[in-house]
Short mmCIF file of C-alpha atoms in Angstrom, two decimals:
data_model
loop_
_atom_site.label_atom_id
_atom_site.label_comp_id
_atom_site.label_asym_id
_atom_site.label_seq_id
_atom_site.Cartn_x
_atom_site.Cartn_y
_atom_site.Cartn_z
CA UNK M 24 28.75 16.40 8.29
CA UNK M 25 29.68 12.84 7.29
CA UNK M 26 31.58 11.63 4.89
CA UNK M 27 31.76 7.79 3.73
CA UNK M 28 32.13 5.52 0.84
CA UNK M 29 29.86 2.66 -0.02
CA UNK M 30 32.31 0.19 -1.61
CA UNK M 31 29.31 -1.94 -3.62
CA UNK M 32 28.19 1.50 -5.20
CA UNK M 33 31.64 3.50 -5.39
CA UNK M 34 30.46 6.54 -4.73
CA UNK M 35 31.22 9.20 -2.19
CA UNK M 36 28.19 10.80 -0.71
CA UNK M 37 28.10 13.33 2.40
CA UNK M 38 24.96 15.25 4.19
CA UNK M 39 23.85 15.94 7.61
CA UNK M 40 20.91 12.91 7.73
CA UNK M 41 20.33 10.84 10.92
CA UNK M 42 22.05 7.21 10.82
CA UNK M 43 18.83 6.00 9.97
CA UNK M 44 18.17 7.90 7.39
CA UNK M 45 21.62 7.78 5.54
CA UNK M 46 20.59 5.53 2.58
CA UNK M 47 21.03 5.43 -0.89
CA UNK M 48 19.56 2.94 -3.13
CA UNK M 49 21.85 2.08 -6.38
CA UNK M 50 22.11 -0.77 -7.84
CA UNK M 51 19.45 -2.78 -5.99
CA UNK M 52 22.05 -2.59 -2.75
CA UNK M 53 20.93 -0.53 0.27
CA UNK M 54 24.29 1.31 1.01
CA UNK M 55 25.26 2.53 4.19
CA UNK M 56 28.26 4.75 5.23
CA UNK M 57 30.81 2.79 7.15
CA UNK M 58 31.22 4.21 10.46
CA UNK M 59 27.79 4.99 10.71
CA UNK M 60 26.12 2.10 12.76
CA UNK M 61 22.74 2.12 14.84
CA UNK M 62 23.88 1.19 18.37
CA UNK M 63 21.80 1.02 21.67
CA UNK M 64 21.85 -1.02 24.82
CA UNK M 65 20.34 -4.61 25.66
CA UNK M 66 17.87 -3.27 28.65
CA UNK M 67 15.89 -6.72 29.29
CA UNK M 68 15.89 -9.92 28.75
CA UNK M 69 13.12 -12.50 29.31
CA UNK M 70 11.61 -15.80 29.06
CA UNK M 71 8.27 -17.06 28.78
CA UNK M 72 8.08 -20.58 30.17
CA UNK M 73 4.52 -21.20 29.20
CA UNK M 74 2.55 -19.82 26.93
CA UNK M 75 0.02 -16.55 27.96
CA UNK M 76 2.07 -16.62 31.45
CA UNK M 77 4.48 -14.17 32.73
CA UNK M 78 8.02 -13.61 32.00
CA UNK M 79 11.13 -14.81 34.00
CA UNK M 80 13.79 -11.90 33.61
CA UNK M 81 17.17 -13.09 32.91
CA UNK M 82 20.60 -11.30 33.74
CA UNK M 83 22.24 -12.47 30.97
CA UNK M 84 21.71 -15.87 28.64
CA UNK M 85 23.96 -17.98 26.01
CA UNK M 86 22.46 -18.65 23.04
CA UNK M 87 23.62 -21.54 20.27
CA UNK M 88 23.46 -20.97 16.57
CA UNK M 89 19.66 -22.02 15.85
CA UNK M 90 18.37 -22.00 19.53
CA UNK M 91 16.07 -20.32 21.71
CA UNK M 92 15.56 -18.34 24.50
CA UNK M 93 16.03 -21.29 28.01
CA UNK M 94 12.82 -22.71 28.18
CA UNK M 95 11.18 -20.19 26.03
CA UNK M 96 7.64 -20.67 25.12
CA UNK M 97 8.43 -24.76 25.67
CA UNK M 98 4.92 -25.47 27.30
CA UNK M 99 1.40 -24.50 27.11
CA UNK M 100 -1.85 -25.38 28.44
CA UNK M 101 -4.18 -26.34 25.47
CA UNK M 102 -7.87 -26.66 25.85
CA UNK M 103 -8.94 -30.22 26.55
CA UNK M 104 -10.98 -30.50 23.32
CA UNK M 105 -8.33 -30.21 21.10
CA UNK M 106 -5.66 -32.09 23.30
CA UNK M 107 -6.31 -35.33 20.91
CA UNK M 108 -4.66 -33.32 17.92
CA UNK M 109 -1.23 -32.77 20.19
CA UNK M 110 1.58 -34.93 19.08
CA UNK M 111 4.30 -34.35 21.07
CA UNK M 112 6.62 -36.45 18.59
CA UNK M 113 5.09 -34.20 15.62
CA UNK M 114 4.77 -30.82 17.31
CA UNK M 115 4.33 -28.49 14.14
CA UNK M 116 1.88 -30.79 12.63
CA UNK M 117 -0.93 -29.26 14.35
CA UNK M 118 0.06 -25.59 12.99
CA UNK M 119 0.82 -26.80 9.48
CA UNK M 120 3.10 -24.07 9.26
CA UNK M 121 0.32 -21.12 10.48
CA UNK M 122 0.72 -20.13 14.12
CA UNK M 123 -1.75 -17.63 14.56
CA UNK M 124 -4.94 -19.44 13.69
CA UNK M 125 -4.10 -21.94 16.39
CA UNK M 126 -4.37 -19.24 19.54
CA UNK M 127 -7.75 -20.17 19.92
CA UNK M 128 -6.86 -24.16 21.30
CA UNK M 129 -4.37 -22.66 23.56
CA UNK M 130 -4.88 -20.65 26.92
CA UNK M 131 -3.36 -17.75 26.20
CA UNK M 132 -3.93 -13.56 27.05
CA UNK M 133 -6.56 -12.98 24.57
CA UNK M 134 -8.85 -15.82 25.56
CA UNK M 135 -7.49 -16.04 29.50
CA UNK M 136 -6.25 -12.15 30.25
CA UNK M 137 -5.87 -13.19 33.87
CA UNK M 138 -3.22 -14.92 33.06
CA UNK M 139 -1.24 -11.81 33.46
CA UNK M 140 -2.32 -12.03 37.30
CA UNK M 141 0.23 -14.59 38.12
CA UNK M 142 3.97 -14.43 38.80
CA UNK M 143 6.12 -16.88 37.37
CA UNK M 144 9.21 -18.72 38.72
CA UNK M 145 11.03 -21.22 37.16
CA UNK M 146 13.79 -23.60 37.79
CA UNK M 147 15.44 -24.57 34.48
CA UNK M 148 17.64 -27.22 35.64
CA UNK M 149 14.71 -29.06 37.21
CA UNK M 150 11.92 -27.56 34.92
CA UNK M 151 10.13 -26.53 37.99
CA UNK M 152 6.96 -24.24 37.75
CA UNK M 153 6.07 -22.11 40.44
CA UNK M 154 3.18 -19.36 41.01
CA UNK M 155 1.86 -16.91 43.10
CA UNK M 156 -0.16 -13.95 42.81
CA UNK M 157 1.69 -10.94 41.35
CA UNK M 158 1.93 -8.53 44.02
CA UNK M 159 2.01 -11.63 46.80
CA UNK M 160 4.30 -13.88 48.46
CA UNK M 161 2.17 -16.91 49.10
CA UNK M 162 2.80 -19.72 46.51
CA UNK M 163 -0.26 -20.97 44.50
CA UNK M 164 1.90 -23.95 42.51
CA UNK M 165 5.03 -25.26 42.78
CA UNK M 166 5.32 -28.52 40.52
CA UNK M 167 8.26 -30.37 38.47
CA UNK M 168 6.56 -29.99 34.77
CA UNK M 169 8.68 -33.46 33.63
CA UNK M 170 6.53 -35.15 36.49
CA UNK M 171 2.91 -36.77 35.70
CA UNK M 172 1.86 -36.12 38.89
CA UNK M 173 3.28 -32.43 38.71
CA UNK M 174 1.64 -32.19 35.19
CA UNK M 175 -1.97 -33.56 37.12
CA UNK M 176 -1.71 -30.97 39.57
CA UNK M 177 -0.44 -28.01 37.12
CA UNK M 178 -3.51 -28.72 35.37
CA UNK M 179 -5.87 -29.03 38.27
CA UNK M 180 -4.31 -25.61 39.41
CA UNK M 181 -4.91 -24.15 36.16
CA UNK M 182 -8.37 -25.21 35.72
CA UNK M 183 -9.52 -23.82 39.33
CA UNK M 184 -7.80 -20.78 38.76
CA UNK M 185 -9.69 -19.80 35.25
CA UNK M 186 -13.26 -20.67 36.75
CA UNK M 187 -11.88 -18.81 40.32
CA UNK M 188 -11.26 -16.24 37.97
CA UNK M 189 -13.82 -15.60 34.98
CA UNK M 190 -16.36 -17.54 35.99
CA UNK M 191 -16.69 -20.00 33.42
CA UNK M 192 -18.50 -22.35 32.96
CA UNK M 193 -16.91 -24.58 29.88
CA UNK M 194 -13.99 -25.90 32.00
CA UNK M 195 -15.76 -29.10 32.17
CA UNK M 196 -14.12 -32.30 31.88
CA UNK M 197 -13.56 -32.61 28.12
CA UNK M 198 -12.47 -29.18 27.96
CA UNK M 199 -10.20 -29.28 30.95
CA UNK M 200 -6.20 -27.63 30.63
CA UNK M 201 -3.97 -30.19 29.58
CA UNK M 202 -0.27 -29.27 29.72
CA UNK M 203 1.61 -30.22 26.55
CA UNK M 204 4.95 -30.06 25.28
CA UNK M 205 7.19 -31.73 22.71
CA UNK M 206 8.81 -34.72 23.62
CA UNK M 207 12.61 -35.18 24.19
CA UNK M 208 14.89 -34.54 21.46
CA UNK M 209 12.13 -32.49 20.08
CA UNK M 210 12.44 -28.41 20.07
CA UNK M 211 9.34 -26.64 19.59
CA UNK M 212 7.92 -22.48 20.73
CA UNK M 213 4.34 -22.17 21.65
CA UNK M 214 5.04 -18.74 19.64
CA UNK M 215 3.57 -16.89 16.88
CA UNK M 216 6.29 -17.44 14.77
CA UNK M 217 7.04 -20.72 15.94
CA UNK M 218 10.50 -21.14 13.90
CA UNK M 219 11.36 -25.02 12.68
CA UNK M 220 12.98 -27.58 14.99
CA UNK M 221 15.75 -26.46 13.55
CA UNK M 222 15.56 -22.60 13.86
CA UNK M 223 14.36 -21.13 16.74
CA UNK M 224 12.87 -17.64 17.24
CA UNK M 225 13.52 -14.69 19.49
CA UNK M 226 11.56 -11.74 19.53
CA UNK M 227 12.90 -8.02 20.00
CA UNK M 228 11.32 -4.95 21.15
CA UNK M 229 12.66 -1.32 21.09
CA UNK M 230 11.47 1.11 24.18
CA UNK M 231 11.73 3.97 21.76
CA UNK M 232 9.45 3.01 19.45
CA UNK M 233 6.79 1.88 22.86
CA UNK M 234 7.09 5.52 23.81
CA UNK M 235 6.42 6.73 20.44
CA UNK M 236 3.04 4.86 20.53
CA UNK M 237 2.53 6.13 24.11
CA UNK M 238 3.09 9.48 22.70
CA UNK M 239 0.25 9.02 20.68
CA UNK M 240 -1.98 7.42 22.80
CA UNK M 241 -1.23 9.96 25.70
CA UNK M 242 -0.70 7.23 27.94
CA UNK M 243 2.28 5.60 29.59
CA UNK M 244 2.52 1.90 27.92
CA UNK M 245 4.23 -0.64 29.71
CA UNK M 246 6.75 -2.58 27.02
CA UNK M 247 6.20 -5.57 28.67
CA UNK M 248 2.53 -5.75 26.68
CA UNK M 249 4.62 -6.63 23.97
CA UNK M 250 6.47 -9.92 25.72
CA UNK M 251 9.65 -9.38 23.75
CA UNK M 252 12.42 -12.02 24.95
CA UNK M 253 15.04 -8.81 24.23
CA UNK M 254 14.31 -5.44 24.77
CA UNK M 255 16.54 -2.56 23.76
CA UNK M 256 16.88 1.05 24.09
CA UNK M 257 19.44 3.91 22.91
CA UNK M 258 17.76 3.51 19.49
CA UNK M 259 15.63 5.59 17.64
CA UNK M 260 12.12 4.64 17.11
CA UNK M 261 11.26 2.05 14.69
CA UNK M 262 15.11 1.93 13.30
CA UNK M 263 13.83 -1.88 14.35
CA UNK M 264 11.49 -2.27 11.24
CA UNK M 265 14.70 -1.21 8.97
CA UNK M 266 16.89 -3.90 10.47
CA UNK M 267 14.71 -6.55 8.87
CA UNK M 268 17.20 -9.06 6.15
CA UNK M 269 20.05 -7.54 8.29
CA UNK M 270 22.34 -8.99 10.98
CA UNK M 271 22.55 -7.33 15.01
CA UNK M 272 25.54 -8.11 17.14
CA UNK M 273 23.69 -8.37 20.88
CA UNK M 274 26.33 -8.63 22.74
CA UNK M 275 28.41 -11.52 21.60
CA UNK M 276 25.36 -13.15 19.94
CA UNK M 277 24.89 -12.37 16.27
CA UNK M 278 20.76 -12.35 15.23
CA UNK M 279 19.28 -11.73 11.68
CA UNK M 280 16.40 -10.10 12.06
CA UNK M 281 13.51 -12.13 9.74
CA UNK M 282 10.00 -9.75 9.99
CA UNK M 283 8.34 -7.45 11.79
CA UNK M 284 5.96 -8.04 14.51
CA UNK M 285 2.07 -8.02 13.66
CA UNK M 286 0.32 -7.02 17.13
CA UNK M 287 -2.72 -9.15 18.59
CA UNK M 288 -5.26 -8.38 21.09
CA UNK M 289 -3.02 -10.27 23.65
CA UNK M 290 -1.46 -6.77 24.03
CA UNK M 291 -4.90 -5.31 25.21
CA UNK M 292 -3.93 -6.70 28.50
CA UNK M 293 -2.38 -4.92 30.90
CA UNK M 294 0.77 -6.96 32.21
CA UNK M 295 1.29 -5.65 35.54
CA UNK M 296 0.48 -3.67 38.23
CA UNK M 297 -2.76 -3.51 40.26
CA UNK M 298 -4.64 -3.50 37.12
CA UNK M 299 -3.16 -6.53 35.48
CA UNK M 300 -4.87 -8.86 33.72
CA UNK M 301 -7.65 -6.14 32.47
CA UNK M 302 -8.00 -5.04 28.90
CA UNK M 303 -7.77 -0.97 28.96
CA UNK M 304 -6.63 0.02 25.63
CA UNK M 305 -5.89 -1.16 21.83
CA UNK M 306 -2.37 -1.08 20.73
CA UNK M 307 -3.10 -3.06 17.87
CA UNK M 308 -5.70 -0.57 16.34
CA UNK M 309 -3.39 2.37 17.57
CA UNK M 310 -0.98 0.83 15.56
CA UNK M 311 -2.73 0.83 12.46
CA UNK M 312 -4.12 3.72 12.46
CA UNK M 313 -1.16 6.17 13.50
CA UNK M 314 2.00 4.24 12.26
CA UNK M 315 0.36 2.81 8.96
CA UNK M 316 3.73 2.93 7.46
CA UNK M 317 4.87 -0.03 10.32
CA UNK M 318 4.36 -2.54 7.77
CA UNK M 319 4.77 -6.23 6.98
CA UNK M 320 8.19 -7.03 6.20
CA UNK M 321 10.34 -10.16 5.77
CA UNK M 322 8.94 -13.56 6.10
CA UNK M 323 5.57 -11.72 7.02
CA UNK M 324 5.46 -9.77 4.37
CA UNK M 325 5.40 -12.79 2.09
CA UNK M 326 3.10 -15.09 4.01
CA UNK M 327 0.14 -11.90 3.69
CA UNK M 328 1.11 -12.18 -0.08
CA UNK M 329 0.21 -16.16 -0.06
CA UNK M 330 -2.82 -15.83 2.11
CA UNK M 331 -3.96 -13.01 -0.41
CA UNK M 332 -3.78 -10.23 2.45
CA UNK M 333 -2.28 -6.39 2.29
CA UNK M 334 1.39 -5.92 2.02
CA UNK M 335 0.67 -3.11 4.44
CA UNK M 336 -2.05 -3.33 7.08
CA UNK M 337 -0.24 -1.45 9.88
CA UNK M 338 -0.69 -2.90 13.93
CA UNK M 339 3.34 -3.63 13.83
CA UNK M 340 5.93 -3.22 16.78
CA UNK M 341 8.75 -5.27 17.25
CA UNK M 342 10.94 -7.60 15.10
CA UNK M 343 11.54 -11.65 15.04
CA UNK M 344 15.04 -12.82 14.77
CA UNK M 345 17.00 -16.05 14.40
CA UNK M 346 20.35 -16.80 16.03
CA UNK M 347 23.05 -17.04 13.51
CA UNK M 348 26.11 -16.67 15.52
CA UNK M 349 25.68 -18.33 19.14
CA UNK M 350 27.06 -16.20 21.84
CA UNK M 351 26.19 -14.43 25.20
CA UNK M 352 23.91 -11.36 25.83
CA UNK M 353 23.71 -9.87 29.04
CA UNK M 354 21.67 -6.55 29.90
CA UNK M 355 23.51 -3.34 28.99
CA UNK M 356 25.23 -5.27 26.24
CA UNK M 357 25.85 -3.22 23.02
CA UNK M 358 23.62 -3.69 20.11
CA UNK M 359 25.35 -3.58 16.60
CA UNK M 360 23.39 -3.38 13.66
CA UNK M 361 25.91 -5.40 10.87
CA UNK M 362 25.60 -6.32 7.19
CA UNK M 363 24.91 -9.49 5.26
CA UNK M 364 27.92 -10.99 6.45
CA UNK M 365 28.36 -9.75 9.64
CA UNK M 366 30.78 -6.83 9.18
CA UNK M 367 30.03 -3.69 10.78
CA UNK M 368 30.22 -1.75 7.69
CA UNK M 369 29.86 -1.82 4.06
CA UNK M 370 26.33 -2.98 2.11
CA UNK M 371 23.84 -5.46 3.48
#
């Protein structure tokens, strides 16, 4: 039995709930018993260099107040047709604020799933790309992104790999990979989310709440489907979608959490193994039709209000966050779930 006192609501409450599940709404506060704080364990962290590709995993990373993952989501390989509407001085003018009608211009893992085929390694000092075959040793690229003639052959690479690979046909000249990126002194994620230049996002993912879907699916699900920068475990599946207007200590890095995640068919793919790159199942419907109470929330939840969508249309795993208190995570760092203003108890 627990015993606690909300100090916003003064009242004393006690029952044998699970710490999720020890709420009380009263006077338009969610109150939660002090003491009483999710915890779990940072299990991964990674980076996605380029959008679609791979992950680098990361031992540990320092984040600033604002920032971004190293390198995370900083370049991408947009189709040649639409490489005239890139400004790299002007980077979010092309998304006018909406990040998921855009996929399509980009190479990415629902229009390229092969893309999952390649290992990446990256040097971030020198912003070095390099690529091989996942599963192989042999080295397919290795090119300094910053130089033009690196750039040329990134995109030569690229463009013989996706005919190699699919057997198309509309890599012609016009439509041929260009490599883009913002410019210096610009900060810009080919992401979903995308953030502002002045607010970066990261993206979390809970194990529990994979193997809950995998329970339902009767199928092991690799979490990496769901290229989450952190990945966490020790925490009870979907506590993740409650953390959302609430701030997570990750170590020494504080994060408020700012929506859920809305699943795409990128996650069809499989992301490793012998069978990566093919599309063999459909977390996205899954999603929606077993966990329909996963639900927009947070800055999601409002832009499906503008765009005259359903506040709740199901297909959601994972959470966005922003960096609010810059710090250092490293894996099998502690995760804290905090209130408002960053104490680890009282109303949030």
């Amino acid at each position: 039995m627990v015993v606690g006192v909300a100090p916003s609501c003064s009242v004393t409450f006690r029952c044998h709930m699970r710490a999720s599940e020890l709420k009380i709404r009263m006077k338009s506060h969610l109150c939660l018993v002090p003491g009483n704080i999710v915890s779990g364990r940072v299990t991964d962290l990674h980076t996605f260099p380029v959008k679609g590709l791979r992950h680098v995993a990361l031992p540990k990373v320092e984040l600033k107040t604002g920032g971004g993952f190293p390198a995370d989501r900083a370049w991408a390989f947009i189709l040649g047709r639409y490489a005239h509407q890139w400004d790299p001085k002007n980077p979010e003018s092309m998304f006018k604020g909406e990040h998921h009608g855009t996929k399509v211009k980009f190479h990415q893992l629902i229009s390229n799933p092969e893309m999952a085929g390649l290992h990446v390694g990256y040097d971030f000092e020198e912003d070095r790309l390099k690529l091989s075959k996942l599963g192989a040793s042999t080295t397919l690229l290795d090119v300094k992104l910053t130089d033009p003639k690196g750039v040329q052959e990134a995109e030569g690479f690229f463009a013989s790999f996706l005919v190699g690979n699919t057997n198309e046909d509309r890599i012609t000249t016009d439509a041929r990979p260009r490599l883009v990126s913002a410019s210096d002194g610009q900060t810009h994620q080919f992401a979903n989310v995308g953030g502002t230049k002045d607010m970066l996002r990261l993206h979390l993912v809970n194990r529990q709440s994979v193997l809950d879907l995998a329970r339902v699916l009767g199928q092991e699900v690799d979490p990496l489907r769901f290229r989450a920068n952190v990945m966490v475990d020790g925490v009870e599946a979907w506590a993740e979608h409650e953390w959302v207007g609430r701030r997570v200590r990750l170590g020494s890095v504080v994060v408020e959490i700012t929506e859920t995640t809305i699943r795409c068919p990128a996650t069809a793919v499989q992301p490793s193994g012998r069978d990566a790159g093919i599309r063999n199942m459909n977390p996205p419907k899954v999603l929606q039709d077993a966990f329909p109470e996963a639900r927009a929330l947070g800055r999601d939840h409002k832009t499906m209000k503008a765009l005259g969508g359903p506040e709740s249309m199901g297909g959601y795993l994972g959470v966005y966050a922003k960096v609010v208190e810059g710090g250092g995570i490293a894996v099998g760092d502690t995760v804290e779930v905090l209130d408002h203003c960053g104490a680890s108890q009282g109303v949030c």
